[in-house]
mmCIF file of C-alpha atoms in Angstrom:
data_model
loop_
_atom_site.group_PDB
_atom_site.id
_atom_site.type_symbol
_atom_site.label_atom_id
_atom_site.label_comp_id
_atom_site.label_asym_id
_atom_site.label_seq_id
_atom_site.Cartn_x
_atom_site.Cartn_y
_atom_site.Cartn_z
ATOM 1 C CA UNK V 1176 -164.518 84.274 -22.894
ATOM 2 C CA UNK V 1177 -161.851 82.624 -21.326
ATOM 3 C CA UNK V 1178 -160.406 79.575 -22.915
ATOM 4 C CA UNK V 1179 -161.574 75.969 -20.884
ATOM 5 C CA UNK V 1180 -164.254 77.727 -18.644
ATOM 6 C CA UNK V 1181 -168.053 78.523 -19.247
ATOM 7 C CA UNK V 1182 -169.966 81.405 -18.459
ATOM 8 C CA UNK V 1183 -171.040 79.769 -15.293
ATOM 9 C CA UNK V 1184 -167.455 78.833 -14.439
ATOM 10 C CA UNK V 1185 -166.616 82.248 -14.660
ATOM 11 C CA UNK V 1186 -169.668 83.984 -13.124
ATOM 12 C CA UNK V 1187 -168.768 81.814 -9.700
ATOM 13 C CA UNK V 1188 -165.427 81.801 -9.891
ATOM 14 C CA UNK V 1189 -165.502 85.766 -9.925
ATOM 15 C CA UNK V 1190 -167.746 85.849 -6.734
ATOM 16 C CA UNK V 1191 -165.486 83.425 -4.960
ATOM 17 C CA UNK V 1192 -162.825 85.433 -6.141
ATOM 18 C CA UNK V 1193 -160.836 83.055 -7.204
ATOM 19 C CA UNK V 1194 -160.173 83.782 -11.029
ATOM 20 C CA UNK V 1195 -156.838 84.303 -10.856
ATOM 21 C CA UNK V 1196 -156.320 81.236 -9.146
ATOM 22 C CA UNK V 1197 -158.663 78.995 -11.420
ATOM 23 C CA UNK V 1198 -156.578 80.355 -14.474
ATOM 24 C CA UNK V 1199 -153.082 78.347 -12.299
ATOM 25 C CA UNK V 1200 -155.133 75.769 -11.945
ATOM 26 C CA UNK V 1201 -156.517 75.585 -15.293
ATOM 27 C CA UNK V 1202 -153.087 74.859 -16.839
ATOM 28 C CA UNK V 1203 -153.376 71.177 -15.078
ATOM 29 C CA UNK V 1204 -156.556 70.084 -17.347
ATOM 30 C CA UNK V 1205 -155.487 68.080 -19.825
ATOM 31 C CA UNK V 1206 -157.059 66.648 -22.840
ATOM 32 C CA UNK V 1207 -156.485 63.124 -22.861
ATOM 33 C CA UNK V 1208 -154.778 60.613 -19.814
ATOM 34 C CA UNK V 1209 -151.680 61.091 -19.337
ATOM 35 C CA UNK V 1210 -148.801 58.059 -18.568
ATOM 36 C CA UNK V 1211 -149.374 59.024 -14.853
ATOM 37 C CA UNK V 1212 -153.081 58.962 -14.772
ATOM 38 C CA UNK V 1213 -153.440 55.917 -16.726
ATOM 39 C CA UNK V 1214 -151.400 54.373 -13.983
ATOM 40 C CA UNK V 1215 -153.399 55.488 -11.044
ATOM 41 C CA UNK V 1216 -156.612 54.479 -12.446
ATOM 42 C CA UNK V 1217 -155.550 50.687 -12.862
ATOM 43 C CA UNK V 1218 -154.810 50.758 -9.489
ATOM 44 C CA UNK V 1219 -158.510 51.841 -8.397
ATOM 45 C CA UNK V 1220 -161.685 50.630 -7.374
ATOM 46 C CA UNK V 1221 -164.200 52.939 -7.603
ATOM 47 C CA UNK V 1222 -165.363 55.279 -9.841
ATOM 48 C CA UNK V 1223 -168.364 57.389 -9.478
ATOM 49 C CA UNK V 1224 -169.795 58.551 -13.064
ATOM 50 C CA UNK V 1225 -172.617 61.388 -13.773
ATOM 51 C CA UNK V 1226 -175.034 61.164 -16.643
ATOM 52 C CA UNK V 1227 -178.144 63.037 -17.930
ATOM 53 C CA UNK V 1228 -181.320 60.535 -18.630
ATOM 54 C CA UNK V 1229 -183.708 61.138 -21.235
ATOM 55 C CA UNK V 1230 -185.817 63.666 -19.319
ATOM 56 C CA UNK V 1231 -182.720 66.196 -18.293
ATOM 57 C CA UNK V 1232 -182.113 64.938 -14.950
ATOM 58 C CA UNK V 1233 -178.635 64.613 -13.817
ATOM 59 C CA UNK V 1234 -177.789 61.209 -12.301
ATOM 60 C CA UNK V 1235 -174.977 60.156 -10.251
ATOM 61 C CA UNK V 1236 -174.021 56.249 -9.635
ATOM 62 C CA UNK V 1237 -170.840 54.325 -8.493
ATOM 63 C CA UNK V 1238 -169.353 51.348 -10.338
ATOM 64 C CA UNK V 1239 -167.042 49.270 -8.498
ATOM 65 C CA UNK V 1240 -164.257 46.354 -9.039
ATOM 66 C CA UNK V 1241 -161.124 44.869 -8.606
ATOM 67 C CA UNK V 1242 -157.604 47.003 -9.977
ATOM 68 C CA UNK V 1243 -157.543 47.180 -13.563
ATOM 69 C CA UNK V 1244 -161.540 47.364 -14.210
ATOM 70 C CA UNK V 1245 -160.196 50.790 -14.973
ATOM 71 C CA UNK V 1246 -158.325 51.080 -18.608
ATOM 72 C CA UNK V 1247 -157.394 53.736 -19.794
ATOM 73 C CA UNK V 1248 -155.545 54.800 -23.201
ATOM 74 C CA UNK V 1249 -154.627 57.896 -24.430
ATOM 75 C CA UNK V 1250 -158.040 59.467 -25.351
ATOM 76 C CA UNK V 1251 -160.317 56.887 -23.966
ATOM 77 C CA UNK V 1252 -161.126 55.112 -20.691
ATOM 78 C CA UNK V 1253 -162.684 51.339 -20.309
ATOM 79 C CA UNK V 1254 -164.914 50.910 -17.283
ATOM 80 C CA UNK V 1255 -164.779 47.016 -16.931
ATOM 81 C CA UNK V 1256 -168.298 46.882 -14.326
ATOM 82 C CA UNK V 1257 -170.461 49.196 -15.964
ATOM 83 C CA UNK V 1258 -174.091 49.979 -14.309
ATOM 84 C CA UNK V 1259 -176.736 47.730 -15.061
ATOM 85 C CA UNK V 1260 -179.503 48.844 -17.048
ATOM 86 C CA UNK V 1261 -181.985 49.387 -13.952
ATOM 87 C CA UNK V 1262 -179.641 51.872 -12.767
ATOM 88 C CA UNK V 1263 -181.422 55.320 -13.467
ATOM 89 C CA UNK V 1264 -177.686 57.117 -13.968
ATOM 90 C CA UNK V 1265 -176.757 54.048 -16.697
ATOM 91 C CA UNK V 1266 -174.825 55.913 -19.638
ATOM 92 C CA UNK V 1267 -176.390 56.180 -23.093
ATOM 93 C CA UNK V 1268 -173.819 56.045 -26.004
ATOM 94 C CA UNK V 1269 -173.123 59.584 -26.938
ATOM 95 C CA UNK V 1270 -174.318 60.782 -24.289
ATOM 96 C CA UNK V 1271 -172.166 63.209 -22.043
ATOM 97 C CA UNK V 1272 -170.800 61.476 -18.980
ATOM 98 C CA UNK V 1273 -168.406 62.985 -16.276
ATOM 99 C CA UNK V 1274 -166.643 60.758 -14.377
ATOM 100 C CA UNK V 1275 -164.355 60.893 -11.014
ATOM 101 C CA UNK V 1276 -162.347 58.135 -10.299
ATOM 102 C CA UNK V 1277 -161.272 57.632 -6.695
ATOM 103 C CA UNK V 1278 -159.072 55.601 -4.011
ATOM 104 C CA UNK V 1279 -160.070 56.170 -0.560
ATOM 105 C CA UNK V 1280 -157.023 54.891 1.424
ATOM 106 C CA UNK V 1281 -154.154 56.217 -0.688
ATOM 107 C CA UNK V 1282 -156.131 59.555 -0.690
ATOM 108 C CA UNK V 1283 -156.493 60.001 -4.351
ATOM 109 C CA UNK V 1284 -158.695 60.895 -6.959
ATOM 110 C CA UNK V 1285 -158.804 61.764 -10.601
ATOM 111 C CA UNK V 1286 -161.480 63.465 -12.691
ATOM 112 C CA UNK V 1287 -161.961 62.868 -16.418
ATOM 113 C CA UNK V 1288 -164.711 63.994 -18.891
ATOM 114 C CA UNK V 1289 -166.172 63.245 -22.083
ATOM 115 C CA UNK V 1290 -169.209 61.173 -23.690
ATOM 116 C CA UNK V 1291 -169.768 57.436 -23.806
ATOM 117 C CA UNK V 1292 -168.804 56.135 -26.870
ATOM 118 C CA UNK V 1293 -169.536 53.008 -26.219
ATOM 119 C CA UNK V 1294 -172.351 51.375 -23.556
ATOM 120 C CA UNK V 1295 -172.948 47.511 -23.824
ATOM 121 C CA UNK V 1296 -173.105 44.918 -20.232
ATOM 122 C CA UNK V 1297 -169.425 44.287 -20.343
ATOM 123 C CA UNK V 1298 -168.156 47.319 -20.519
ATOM 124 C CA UNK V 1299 -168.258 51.908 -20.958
ATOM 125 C CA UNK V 1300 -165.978 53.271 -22.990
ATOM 126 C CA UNK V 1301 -165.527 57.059 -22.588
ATOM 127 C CA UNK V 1302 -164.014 58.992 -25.298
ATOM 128 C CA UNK V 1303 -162.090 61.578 -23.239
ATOM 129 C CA UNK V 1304 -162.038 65.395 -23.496
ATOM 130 C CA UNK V 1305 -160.659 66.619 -20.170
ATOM 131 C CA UNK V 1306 -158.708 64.652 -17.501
ATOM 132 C CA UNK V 1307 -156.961 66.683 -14.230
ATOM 133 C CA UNK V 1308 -155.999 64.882 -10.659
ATOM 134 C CA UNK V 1309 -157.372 66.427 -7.920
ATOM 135 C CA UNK V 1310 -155.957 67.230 -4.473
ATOM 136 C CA UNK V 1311 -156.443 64.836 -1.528
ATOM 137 C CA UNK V 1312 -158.887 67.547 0.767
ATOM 138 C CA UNK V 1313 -161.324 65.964 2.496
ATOM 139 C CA UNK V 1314 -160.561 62.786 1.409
ATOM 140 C CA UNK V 1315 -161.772 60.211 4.450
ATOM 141 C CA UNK V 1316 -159.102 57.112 3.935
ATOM 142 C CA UNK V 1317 -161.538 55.438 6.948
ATOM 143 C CA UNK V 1318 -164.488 55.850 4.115
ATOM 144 C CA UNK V 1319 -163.011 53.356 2.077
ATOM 145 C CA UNK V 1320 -166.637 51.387 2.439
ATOM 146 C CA UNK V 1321 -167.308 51.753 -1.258
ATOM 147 C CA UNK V 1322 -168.173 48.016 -2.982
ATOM 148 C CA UNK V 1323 -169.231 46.559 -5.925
ATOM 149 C CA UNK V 1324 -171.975 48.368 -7.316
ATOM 150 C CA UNK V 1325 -172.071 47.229 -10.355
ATOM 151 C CA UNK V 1326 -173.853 43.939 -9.586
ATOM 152 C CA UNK V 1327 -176.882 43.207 -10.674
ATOM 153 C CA UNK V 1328 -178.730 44.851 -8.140
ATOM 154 C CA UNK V 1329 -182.560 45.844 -7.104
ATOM 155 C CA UNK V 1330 -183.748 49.352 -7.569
ATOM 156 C CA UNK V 1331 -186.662 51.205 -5.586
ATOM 157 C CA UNK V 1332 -187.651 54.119 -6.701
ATOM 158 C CA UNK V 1333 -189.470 56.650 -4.454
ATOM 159 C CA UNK V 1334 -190.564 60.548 -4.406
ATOM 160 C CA UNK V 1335 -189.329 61.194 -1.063
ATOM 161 C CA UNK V 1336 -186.765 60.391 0.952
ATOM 162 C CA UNK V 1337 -187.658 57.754 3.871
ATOM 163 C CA UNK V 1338 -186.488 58.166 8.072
ATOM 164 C CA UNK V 1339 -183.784 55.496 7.145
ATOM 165 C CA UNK V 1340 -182.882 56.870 3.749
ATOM 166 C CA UNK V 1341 -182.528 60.623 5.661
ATOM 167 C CA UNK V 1342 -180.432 58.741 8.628
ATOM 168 C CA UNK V 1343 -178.297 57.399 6.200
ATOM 169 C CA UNK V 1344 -177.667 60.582 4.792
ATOM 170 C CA UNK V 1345 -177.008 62.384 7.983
ATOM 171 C CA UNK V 1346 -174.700 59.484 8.627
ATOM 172 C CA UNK V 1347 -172.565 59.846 5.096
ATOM 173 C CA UNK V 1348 -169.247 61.025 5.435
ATOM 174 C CA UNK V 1349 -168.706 61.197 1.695
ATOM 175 C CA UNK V 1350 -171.343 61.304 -1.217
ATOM 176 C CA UNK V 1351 -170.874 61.973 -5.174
ATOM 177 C CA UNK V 1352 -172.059 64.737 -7.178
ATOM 178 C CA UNK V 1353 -172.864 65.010 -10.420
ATOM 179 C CA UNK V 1354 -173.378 68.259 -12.960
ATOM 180 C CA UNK V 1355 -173.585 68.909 -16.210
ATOM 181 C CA UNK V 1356 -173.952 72.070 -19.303
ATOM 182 C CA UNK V 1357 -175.417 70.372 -22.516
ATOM 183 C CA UNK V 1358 -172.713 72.332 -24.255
ATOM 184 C CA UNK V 1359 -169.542 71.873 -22.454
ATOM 185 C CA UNK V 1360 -170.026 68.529 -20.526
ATOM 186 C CA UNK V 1361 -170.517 66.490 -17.541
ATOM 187 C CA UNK V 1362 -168.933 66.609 -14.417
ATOM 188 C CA UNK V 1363 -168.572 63.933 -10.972
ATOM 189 C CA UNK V 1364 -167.167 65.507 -7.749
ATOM 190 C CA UNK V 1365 -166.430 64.535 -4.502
ATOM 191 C CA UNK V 1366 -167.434 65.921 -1.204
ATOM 192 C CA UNK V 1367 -166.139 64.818 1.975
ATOM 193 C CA UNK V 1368 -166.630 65.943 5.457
ATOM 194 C CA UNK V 1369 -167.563 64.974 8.776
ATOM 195 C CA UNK V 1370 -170.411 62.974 9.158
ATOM 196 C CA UNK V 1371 -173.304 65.534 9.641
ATOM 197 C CA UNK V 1372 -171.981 67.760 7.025
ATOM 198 C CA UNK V 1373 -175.084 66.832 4.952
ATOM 199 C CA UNK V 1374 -178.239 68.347 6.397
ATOM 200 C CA UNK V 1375 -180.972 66.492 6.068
ATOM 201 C CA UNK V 1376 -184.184 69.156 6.406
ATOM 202 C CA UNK V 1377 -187.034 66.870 5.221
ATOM 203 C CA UNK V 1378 -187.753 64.589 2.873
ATOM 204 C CA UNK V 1379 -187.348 66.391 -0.131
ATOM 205 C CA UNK V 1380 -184.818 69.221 1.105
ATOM 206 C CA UNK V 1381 -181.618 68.641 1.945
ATOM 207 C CA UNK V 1382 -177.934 71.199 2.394
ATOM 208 C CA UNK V 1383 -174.384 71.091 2.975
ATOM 209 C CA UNK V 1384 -171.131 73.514 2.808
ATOM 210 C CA UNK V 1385 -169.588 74.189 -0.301
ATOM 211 C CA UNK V 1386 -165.745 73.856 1.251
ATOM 212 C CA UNK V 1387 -162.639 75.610 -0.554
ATOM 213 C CA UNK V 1388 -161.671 73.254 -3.563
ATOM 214 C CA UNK V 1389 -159.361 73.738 -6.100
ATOM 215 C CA UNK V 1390 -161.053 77.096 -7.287
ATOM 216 C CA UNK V 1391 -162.239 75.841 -10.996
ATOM 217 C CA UNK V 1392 -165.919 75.675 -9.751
ATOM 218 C CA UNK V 1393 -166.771 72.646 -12.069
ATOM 219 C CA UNK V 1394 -169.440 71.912 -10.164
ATOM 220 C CA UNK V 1395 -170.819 75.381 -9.496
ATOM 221 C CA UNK V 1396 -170.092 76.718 -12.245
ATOM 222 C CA UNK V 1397 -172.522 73.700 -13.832
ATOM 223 C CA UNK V 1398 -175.150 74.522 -11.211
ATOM 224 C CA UNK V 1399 -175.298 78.375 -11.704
ATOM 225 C CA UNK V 1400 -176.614 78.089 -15.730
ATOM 226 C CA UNK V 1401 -178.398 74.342 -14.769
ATOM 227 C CA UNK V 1402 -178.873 73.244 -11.554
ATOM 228 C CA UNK V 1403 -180.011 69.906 -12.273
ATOM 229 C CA UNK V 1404 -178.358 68.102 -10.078
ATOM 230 C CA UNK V 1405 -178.032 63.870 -8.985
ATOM 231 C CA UNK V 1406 -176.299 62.946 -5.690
ATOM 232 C CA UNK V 1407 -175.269 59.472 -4.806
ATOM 233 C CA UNK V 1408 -174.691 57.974 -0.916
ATOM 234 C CA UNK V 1409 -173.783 54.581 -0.092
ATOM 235 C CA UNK V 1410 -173.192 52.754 3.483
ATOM 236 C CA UNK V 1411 -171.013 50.015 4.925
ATOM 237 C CA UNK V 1412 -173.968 47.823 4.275
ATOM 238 C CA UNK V 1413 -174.241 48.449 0.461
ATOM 239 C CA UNK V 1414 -176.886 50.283 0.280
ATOM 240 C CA UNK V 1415 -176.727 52.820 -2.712
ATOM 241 C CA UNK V 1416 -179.338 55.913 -2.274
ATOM 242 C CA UNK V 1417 -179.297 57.826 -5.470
ATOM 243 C CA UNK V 1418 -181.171 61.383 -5.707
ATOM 244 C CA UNK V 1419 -181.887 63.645 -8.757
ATOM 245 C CA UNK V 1420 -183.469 67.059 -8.393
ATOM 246 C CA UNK V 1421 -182.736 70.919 -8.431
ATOM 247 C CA UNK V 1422 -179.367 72.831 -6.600
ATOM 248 C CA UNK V 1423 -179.585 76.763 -6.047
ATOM 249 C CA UNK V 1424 -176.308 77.971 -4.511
ATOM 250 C CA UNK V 1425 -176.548 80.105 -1.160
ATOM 251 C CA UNK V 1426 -173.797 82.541 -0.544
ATOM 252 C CA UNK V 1427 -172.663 83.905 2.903
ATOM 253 C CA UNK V 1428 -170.967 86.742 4.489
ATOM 254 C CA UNK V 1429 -166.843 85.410 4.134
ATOM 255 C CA UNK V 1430 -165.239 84.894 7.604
ATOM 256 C CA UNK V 1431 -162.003 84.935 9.533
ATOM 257 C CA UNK V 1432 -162.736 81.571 11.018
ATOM 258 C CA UNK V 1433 -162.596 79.112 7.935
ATOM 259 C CA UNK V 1434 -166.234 78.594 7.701
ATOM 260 C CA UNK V 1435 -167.646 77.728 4.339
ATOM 261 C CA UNK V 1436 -168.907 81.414 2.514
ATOM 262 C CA UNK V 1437 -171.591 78.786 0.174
ATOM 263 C CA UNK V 1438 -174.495 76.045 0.924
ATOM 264 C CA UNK V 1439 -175.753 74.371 -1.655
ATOM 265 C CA UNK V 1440 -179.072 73.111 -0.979
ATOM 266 C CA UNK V 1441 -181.253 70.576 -2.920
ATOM 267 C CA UNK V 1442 -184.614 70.140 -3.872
ATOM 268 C CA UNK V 1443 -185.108 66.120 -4.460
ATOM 269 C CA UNK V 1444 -187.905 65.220 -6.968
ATOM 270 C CA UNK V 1445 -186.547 61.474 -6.944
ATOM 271 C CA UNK V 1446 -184.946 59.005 -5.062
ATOM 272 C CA UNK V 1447 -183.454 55.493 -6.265
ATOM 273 C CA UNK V 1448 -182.554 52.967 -3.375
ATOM 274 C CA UNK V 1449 -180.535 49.657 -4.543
ATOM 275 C CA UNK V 1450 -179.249 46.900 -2.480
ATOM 276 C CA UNK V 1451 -176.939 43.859 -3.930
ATOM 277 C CA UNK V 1452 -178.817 40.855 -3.732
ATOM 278 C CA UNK V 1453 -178.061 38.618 -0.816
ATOM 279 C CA UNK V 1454 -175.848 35.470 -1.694
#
């Protein structure tokens, strides 16, 4: 096998044909933060982090804050607002948690990682096995409506999704994803695109376009051996719609014209709505 990928890494990567170039892009995966990563974390505000609950779903969720909630050392990062423990995607200690830190306006974002070695209300601490930037593709700067989710907040659970959850949706120009292989980790993405991108087909199906990334396939590669899969939304009004359920990957004829040769859809068996209570 080849070194840093999984089977299912390699199995999508091959049909996008893009092994050679995951292998150059490999090379940038570290495994621990690095002087330069340390420093763009402190400067961020959100993170979105992906964890698997008790049952084997995959849960995505967004904690928020003011620069330097993020701390990160050498092998481990601090989140200084963690979720609260109504949140369904809330981290339990050595568990595996991916995690994708992210600044909207400057166009950045950094991936990292590892299990939670720590979980308490003040604070999770994630011992660190992989850490990489990312490029700034499809990264919004306008998006930048993330807040502080990491209030206590209420959370409504439902099996479907609701005409105002599914507008919301339609209306997202950025969501979190969240993957994971029990063996080799967790994993938070980002996906960006215009608003519309995510189709909304009813209220348990929904789709959208698998765009070029950097060619690792984290995220794919996850979904091809598990496709558990939690998704997480949020709108200038601070709403947060989290959704867990099952991914299959649909692949297309490639084109000339740019457009997207994958569609991930998803069937939703649950769906978390929170709000921040009003002051």
């Amino acid at each position: 096998m080849t070194p840093g990928f999984h089977p299912g890494e390699l199995h999508v990567q091959q049909r996008a044909g893009e092994r050679e170039r995951a292998q150059l892009v490999g090379r940038m995966v570290d495994r621990e933060l690095s002087p330069g990563i340390r420093e763009l974390l402190a400067g961020m505000r959100t993170i979105a982090i992906a964890t698997i609950d008790h049952d084997g779903n995959r849960w995505t969720t967004l904690c928020a804050g003011t620069p330097g909630f993020l701390a990160g050392e050498a092998r481990r990062l601090r989140i200084g607002s963690p979720p609260p423990v109504t949140d369904p995607a809330r981290p339990r200690a050595g568990g595996l948690i991916g995690a994708i830190g992210i600044d909207m306006a400057h166009r950045r974002r950094v991936r990292i990682n590892g299990t939670a070695e720590a979980v308490t209300d003040d604070e999770v601490v994630i011992a660190v096995r992989e850490a990489y930037g990312n490029c700034p593709r499809y990264i919004d700067p306008t998006a930048n409506h993330l807040r502080d989710h990491s209030a206590q907040r209420r959370y409504r659970p439902a099996a479907v999704l609701s005409p105002r959850q599914r507008r919301l949706i339609e209306a997202a120009p950025v969501f979190f994803i969240g993957s994971a292989h029990p063996r080799f980790g967790a994993d938070a993405s980002h996906r960006g695109g215009p608003p519309g991108f995510v189709t909304v087909h009813s209220g348990t199906e929904i789709s959208f376009p698998d765009y070029r990334g950097n060619g690792l396939f984290n995220t794919l590669g996850n979904l091809a051996d598990h496709p558990s899969v939690g998704l997480v939304f949020a709108d200038p009004a601070d709403t947060m719609l989290q959704v867990t359920g099952r991914a299959a990957i649909h692949w297309h004829p490639r084109s000339d014209t740019g457009e997207p040769s994958r569609t991930v859809s998803v069937h939703i068996t649950k769906v978390v709505e929170s709000n921040a209570p009003k002051p």
